[in-house]
PDB file of C-alpha atoms in Angstrom:
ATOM      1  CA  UNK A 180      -1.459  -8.009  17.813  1.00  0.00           C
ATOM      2  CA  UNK A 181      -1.526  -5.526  14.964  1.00  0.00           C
ATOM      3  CA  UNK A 182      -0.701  -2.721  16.299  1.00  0.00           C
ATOM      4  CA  UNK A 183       2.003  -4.229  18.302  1.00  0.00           C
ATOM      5  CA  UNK A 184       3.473  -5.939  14.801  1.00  0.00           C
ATOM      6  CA  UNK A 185       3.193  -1.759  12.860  1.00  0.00           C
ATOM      7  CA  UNK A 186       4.739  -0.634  16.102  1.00  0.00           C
ATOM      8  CA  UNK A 187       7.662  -3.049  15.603  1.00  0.00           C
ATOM      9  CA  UNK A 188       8.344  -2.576  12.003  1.00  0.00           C
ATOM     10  CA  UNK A 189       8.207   1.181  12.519  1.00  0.00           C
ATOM     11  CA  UNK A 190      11.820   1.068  13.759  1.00  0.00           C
ATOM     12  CA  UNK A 191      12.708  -1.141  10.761  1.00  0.00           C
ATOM     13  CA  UNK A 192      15.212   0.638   8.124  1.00  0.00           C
ATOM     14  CA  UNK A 193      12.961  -0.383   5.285  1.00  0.00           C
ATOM     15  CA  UNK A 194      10.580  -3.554   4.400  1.00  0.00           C
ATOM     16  CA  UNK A 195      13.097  -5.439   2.702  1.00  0.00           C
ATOM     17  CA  UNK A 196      14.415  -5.478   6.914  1.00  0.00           C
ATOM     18  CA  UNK A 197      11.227  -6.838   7.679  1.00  0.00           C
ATOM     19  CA  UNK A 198      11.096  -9.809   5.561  1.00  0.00           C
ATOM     20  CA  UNK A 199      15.111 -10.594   5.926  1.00  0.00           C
ATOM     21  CA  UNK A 200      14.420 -10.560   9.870  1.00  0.00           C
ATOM     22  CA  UNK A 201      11.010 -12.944   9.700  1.00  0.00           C
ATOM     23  CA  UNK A 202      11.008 -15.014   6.842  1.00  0.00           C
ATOM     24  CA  UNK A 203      14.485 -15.176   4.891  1.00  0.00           C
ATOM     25  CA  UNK A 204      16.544 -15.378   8.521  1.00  0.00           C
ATOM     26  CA  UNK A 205      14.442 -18.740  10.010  1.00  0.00           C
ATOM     27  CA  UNK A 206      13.865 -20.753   6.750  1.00  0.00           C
ATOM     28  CA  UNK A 207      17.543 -20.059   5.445  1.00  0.00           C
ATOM     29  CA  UNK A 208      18.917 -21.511   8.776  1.00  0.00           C
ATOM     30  CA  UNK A 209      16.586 -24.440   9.063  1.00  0.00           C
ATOM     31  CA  UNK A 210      17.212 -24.906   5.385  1.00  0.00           C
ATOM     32  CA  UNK A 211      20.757 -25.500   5.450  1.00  0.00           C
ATOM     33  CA  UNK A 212      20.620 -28.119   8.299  1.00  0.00           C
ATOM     34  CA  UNK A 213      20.101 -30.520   5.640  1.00  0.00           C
ATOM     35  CA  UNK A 214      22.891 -29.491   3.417  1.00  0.00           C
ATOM     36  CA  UNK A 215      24.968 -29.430   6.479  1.00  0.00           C
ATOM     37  CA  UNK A 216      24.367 -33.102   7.385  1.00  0.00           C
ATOM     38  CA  UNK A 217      25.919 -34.136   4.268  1.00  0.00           C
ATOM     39  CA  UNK A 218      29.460 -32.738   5.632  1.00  0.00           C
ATOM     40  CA  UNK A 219      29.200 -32.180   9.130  1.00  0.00           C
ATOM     41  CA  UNK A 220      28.382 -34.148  12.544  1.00  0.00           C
ATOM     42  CA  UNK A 221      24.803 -33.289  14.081  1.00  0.00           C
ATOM     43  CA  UNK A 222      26.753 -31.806  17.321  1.00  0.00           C
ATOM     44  CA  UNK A 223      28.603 -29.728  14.666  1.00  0.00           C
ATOM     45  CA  UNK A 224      25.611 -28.505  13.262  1.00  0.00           C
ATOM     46  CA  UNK A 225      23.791 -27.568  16.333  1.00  0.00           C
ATOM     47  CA  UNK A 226      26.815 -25.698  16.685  1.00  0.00           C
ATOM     48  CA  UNK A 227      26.959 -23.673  14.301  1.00  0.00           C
ATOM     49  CA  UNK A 228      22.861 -23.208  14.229  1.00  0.00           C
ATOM     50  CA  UNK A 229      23.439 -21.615  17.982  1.00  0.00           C
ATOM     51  CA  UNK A 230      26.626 -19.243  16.295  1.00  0.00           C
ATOM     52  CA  UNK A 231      24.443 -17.721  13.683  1.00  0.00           C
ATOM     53  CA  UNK A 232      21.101 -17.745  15.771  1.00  0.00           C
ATOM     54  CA  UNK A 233      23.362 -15.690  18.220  1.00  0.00           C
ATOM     55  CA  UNK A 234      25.164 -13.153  15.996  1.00  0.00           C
ATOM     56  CA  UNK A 235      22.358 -12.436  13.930  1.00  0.00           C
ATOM     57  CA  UNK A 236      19.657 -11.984  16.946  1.00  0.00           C
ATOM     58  CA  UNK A 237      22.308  -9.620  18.368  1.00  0.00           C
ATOM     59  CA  UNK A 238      23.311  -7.748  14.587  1.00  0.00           C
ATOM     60  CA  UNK A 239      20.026  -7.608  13.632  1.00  0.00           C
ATOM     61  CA  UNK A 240      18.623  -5.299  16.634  1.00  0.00           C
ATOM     62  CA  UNK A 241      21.655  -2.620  15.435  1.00  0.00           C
ATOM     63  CA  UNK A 242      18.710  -1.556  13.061  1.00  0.00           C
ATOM     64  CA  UNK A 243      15.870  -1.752  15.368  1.00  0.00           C
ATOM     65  CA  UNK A 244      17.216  -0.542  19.209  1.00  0.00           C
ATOM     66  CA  UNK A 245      20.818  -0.037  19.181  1.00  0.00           C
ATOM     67  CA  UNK A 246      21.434   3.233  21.526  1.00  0.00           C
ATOM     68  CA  UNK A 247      18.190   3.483  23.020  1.00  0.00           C
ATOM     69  CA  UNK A 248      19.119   2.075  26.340  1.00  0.00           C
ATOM     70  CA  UNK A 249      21.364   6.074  26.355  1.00  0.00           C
ATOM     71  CA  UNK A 250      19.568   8.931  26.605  1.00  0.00           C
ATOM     72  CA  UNK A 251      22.102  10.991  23.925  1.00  0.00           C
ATOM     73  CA  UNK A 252      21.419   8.620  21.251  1.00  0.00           C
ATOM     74  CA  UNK A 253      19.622  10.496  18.499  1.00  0.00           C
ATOM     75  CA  UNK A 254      18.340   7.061  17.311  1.00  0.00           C
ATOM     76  CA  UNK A 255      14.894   7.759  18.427  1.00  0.00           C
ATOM     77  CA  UNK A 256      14.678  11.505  17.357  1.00  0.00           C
ATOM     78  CA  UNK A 257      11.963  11.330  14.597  1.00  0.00           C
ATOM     79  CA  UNK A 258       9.543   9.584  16.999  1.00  0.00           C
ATOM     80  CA  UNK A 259       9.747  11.666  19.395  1.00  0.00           C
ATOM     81  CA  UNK A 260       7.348  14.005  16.889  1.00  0.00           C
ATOM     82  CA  UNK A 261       4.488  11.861  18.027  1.00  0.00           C
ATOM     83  CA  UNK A 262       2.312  12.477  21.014  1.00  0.00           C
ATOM     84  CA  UNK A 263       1.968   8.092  20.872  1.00  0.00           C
ATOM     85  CA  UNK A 264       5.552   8.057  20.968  1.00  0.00           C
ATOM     86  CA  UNK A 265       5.986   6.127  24.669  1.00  0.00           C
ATOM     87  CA  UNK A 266       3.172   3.902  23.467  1.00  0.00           C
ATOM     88  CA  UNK A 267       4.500   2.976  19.766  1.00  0.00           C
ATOM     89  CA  UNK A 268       7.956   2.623  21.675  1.00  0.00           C
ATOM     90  CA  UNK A 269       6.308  -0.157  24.447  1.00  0.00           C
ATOM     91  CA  UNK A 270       4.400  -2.163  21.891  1.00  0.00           C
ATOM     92  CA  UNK A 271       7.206  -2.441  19.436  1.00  0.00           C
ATOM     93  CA  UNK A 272       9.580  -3.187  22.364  1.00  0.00           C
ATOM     94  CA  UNK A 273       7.295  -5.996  23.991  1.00  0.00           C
ATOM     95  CA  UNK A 274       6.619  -7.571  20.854  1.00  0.00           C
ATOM     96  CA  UNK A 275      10.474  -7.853  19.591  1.00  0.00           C
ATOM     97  CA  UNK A 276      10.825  -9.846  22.965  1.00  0.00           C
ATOM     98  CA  UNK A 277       8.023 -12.130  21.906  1.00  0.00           C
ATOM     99  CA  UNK A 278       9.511 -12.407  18.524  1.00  0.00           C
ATOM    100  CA  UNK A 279      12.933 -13.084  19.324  1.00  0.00           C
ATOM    101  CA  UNK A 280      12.101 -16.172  21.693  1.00  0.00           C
ATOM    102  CA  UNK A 281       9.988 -17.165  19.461  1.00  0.00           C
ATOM    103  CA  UNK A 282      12.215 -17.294  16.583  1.00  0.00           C
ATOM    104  CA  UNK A 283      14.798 -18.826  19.065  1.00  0.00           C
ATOM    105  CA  UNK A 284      12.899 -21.335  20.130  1.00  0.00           C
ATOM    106  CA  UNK A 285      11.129 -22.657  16.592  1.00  0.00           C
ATOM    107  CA  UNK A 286      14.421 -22.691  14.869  1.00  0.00           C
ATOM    108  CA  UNK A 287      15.877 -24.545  18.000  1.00  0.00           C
ATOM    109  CA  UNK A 288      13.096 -27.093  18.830  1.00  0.00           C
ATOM    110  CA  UNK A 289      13.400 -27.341  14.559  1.00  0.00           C
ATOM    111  CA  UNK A 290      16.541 -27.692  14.399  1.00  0.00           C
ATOM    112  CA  UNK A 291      17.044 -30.124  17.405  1.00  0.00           C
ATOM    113  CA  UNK A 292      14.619 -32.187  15.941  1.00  0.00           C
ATOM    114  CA  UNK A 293      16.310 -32.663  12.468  1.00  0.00           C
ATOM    115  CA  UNK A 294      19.065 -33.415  14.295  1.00  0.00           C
ATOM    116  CA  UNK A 295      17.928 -35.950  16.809  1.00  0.00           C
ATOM    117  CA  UNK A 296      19.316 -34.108  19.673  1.00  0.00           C
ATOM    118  CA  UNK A 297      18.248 -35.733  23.101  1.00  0.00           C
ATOM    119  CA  UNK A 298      16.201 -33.543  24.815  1.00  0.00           C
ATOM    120  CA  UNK A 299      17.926 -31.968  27.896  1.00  0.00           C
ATOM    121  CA  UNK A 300      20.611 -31.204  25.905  1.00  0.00           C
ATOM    122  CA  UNK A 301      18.454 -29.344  23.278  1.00  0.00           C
ATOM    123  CA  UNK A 302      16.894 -27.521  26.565  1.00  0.00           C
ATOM    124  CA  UNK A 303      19.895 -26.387  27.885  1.00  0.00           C
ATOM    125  CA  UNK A 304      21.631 -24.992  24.586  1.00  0.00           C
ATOM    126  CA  UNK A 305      18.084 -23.313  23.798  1.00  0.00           C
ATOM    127  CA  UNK A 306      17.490 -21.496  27.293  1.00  0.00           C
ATOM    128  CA  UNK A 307      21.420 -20.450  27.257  1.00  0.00           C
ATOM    129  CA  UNK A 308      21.009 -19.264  24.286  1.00  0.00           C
ATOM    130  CA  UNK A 309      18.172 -16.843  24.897  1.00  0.00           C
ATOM    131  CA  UNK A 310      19.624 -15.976  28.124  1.00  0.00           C
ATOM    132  CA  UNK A 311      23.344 -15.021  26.656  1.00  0.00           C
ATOM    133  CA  UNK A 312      21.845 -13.317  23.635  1.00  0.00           C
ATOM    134  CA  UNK A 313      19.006 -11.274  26.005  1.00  0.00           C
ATOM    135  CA  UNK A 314      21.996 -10.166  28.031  1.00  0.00           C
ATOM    136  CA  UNK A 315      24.054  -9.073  24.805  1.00  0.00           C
ATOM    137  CA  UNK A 316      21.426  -7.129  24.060  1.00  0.00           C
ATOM    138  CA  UNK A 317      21.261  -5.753  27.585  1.00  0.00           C
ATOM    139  CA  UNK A 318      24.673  -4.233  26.783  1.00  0.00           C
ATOM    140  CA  UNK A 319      24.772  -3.623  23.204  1.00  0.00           C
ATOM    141  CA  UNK A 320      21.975  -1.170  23.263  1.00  0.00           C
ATOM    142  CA  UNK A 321      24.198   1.211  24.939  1.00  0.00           C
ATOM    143  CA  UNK A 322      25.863   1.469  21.569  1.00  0.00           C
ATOM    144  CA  UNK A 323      24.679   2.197  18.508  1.00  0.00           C
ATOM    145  CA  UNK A 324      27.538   1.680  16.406  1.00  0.00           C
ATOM    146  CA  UNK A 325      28.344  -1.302  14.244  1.00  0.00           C
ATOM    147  CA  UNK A 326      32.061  -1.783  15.302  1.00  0.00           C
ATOM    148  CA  UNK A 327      30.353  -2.095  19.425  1.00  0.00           C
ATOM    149  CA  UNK A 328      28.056  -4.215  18.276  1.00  0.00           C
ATOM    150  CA  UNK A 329      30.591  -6.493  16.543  1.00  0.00           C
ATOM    151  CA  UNK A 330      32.873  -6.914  19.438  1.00  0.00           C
ATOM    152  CA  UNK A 331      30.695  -7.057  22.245  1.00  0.00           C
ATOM    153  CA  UNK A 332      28.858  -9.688  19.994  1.00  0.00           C
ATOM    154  CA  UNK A 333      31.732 -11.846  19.516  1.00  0.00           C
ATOM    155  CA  UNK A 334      33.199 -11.332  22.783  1.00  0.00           C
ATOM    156  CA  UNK A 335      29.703 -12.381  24.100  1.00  0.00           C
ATOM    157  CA  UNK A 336      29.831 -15.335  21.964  1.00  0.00           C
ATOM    158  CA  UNK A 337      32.696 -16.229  23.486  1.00  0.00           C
ATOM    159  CA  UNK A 338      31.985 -16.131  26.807  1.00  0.00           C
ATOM    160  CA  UNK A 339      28.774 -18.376  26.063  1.00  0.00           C
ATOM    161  CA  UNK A 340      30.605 -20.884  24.684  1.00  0.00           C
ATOM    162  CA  UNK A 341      32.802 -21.393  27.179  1.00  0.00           C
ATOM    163  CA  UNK A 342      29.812 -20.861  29.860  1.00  0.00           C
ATOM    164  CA  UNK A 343      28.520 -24.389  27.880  1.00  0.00           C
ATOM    165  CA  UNK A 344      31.602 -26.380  28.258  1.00  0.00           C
ATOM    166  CA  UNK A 345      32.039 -25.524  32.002  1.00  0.00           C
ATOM    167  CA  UNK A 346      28.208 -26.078  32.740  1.00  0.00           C
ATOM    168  CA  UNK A 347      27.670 -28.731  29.822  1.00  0.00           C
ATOM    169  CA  UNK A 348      28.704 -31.595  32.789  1.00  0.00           C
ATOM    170  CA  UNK A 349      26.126 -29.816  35.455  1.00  0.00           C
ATOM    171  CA  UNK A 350      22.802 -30.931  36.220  1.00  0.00           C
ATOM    172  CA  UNK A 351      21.335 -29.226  33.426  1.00  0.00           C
ATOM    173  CA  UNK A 352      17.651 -28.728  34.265  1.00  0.00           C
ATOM    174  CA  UNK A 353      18.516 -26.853  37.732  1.00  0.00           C
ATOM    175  CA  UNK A 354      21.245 -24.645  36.004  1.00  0.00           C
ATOM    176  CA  UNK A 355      18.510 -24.221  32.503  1.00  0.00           C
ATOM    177  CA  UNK A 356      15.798 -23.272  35.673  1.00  0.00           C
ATOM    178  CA  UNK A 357      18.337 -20.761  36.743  1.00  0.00           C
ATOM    179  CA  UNK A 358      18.911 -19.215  33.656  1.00  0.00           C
ATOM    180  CA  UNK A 359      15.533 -18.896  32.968  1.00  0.00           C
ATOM    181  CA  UNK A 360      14.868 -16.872  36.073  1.00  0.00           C
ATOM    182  CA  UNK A 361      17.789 -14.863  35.404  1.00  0.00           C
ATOM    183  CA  UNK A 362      16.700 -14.384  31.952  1.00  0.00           C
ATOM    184  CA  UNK A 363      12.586 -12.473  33.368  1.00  0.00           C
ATOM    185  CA  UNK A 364      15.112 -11.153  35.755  1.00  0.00           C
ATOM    186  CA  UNK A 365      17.410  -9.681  33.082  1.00  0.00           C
ATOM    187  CA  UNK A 366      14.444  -8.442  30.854  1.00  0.00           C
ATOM    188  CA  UNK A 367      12.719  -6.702  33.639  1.00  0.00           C
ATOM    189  CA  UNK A 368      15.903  -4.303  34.346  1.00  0.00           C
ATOM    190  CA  UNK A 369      16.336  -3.556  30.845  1.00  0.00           C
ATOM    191  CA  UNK A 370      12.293  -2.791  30.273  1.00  0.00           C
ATOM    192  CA  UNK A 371      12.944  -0.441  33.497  1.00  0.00           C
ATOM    193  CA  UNK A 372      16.122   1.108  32.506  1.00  0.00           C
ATOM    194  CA  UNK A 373      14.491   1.438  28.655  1.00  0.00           C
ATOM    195  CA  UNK A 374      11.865   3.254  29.306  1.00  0.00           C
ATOM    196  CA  UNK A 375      13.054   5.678  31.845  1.00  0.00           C
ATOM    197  CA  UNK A 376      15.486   6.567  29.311  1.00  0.00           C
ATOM    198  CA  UNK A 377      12.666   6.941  26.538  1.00  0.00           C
ATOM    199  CA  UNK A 378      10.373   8.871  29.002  1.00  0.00           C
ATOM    200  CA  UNK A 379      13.039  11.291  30.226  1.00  0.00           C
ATOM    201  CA  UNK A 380      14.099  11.782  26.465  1.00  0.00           C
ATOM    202  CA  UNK A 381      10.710  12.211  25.277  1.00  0.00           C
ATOM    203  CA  UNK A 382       9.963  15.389  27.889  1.00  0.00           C
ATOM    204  CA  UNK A 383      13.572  17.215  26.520  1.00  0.00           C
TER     205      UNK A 383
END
């Protein structure tokens, strides 16, 4: 799990990066739930947890991936040095999926505690969640500009939340089981489409 975690933070800007993304990012949001509750309703709050779960998931990974689903981004050029290069690139690519639904997940299953949220809905808004945000991602990493990764991000985060008031009345443990096969389903293409990109860059 070490060398997967170095992998990882080898694409990080700096360490400051490292500690926003896994420490400052989770406890600030869980944090402020309780501030929150002294204002807002706890539907209003889970709200609002999913909004900034979502746009800093997707902002975040413009300093880790962005343009390395292209094989002209020079995002990636430095690495390319090393003769571990493919491997550092897998590791640190497998273990920012395991991060990210983990983070998703621990703030949600936190957060819909706090709140009392019944169950199937706190299922549904979590496994949307990580499948809108792994799709974002899908598409934003064919950019690797902030101004792409702002609109697709909020144009994403649009689409989800109107994707939860049409489906919000559905059975929501068949549509969350869908979702979560499209979500393997979604991560598998990129992973393929990733690395043939990285392996055909890597021989240039």
């Amino acid at each position: 799990m070490k060398k997967y975690v170095k992998s990882y933070n080898m694409f990080f800007p700096n360490r400051i990066f490292g500690i926003l993304l896994y420490l400052v990012y989770p406890v600030l949001i869980v944090g402020s739930l309780f501030i929150e509750r002294i204002f807002f309703d706890n539907y209003v709050i889970l709200i609002t947890t999913t909004v900034f779960v979502f746009i800093i998931e997707c902002m975040a990974d413009l300093f880790i991936f962005a343009g390395y689903a292209r094989k002209e981004s020079s995002r990636h050029e430095y690495l390319k040095t090393s003769v571990k290069y493919i491997q550092i690139f897998k590791r640190a690519f497998m273990f920012d999926i395991v991060r990210r639904l983990l983070s998703i997940l621990i703030i949600m299953s936190v957060t819909s505690a706090i709140l009392r949220i019944p169950i199937n809905i706190a299922v549904f808004i979590t496994v949307s969640l990580i499948l809108f945000i792994i799709v974002s991602l899908c598409i934003l990493r064919f950019f690797d500009y902030f101004v792409f990764y702002y609109i697709i991000t909020i144009i994403m985060m649009l689409v989800y939340g109107f994707f939860i008031i049409i489906m919000c009345e559905k059975n929501i443990y068949i549509i969350s089981g869908i979702m979560i096969t499209t979500s393997i389903l979604a991560i598998l293409i990129h992973i393929k489409i990733l690395f043939k990109v990285i392996k055909e860059g890597y021989h240039d």
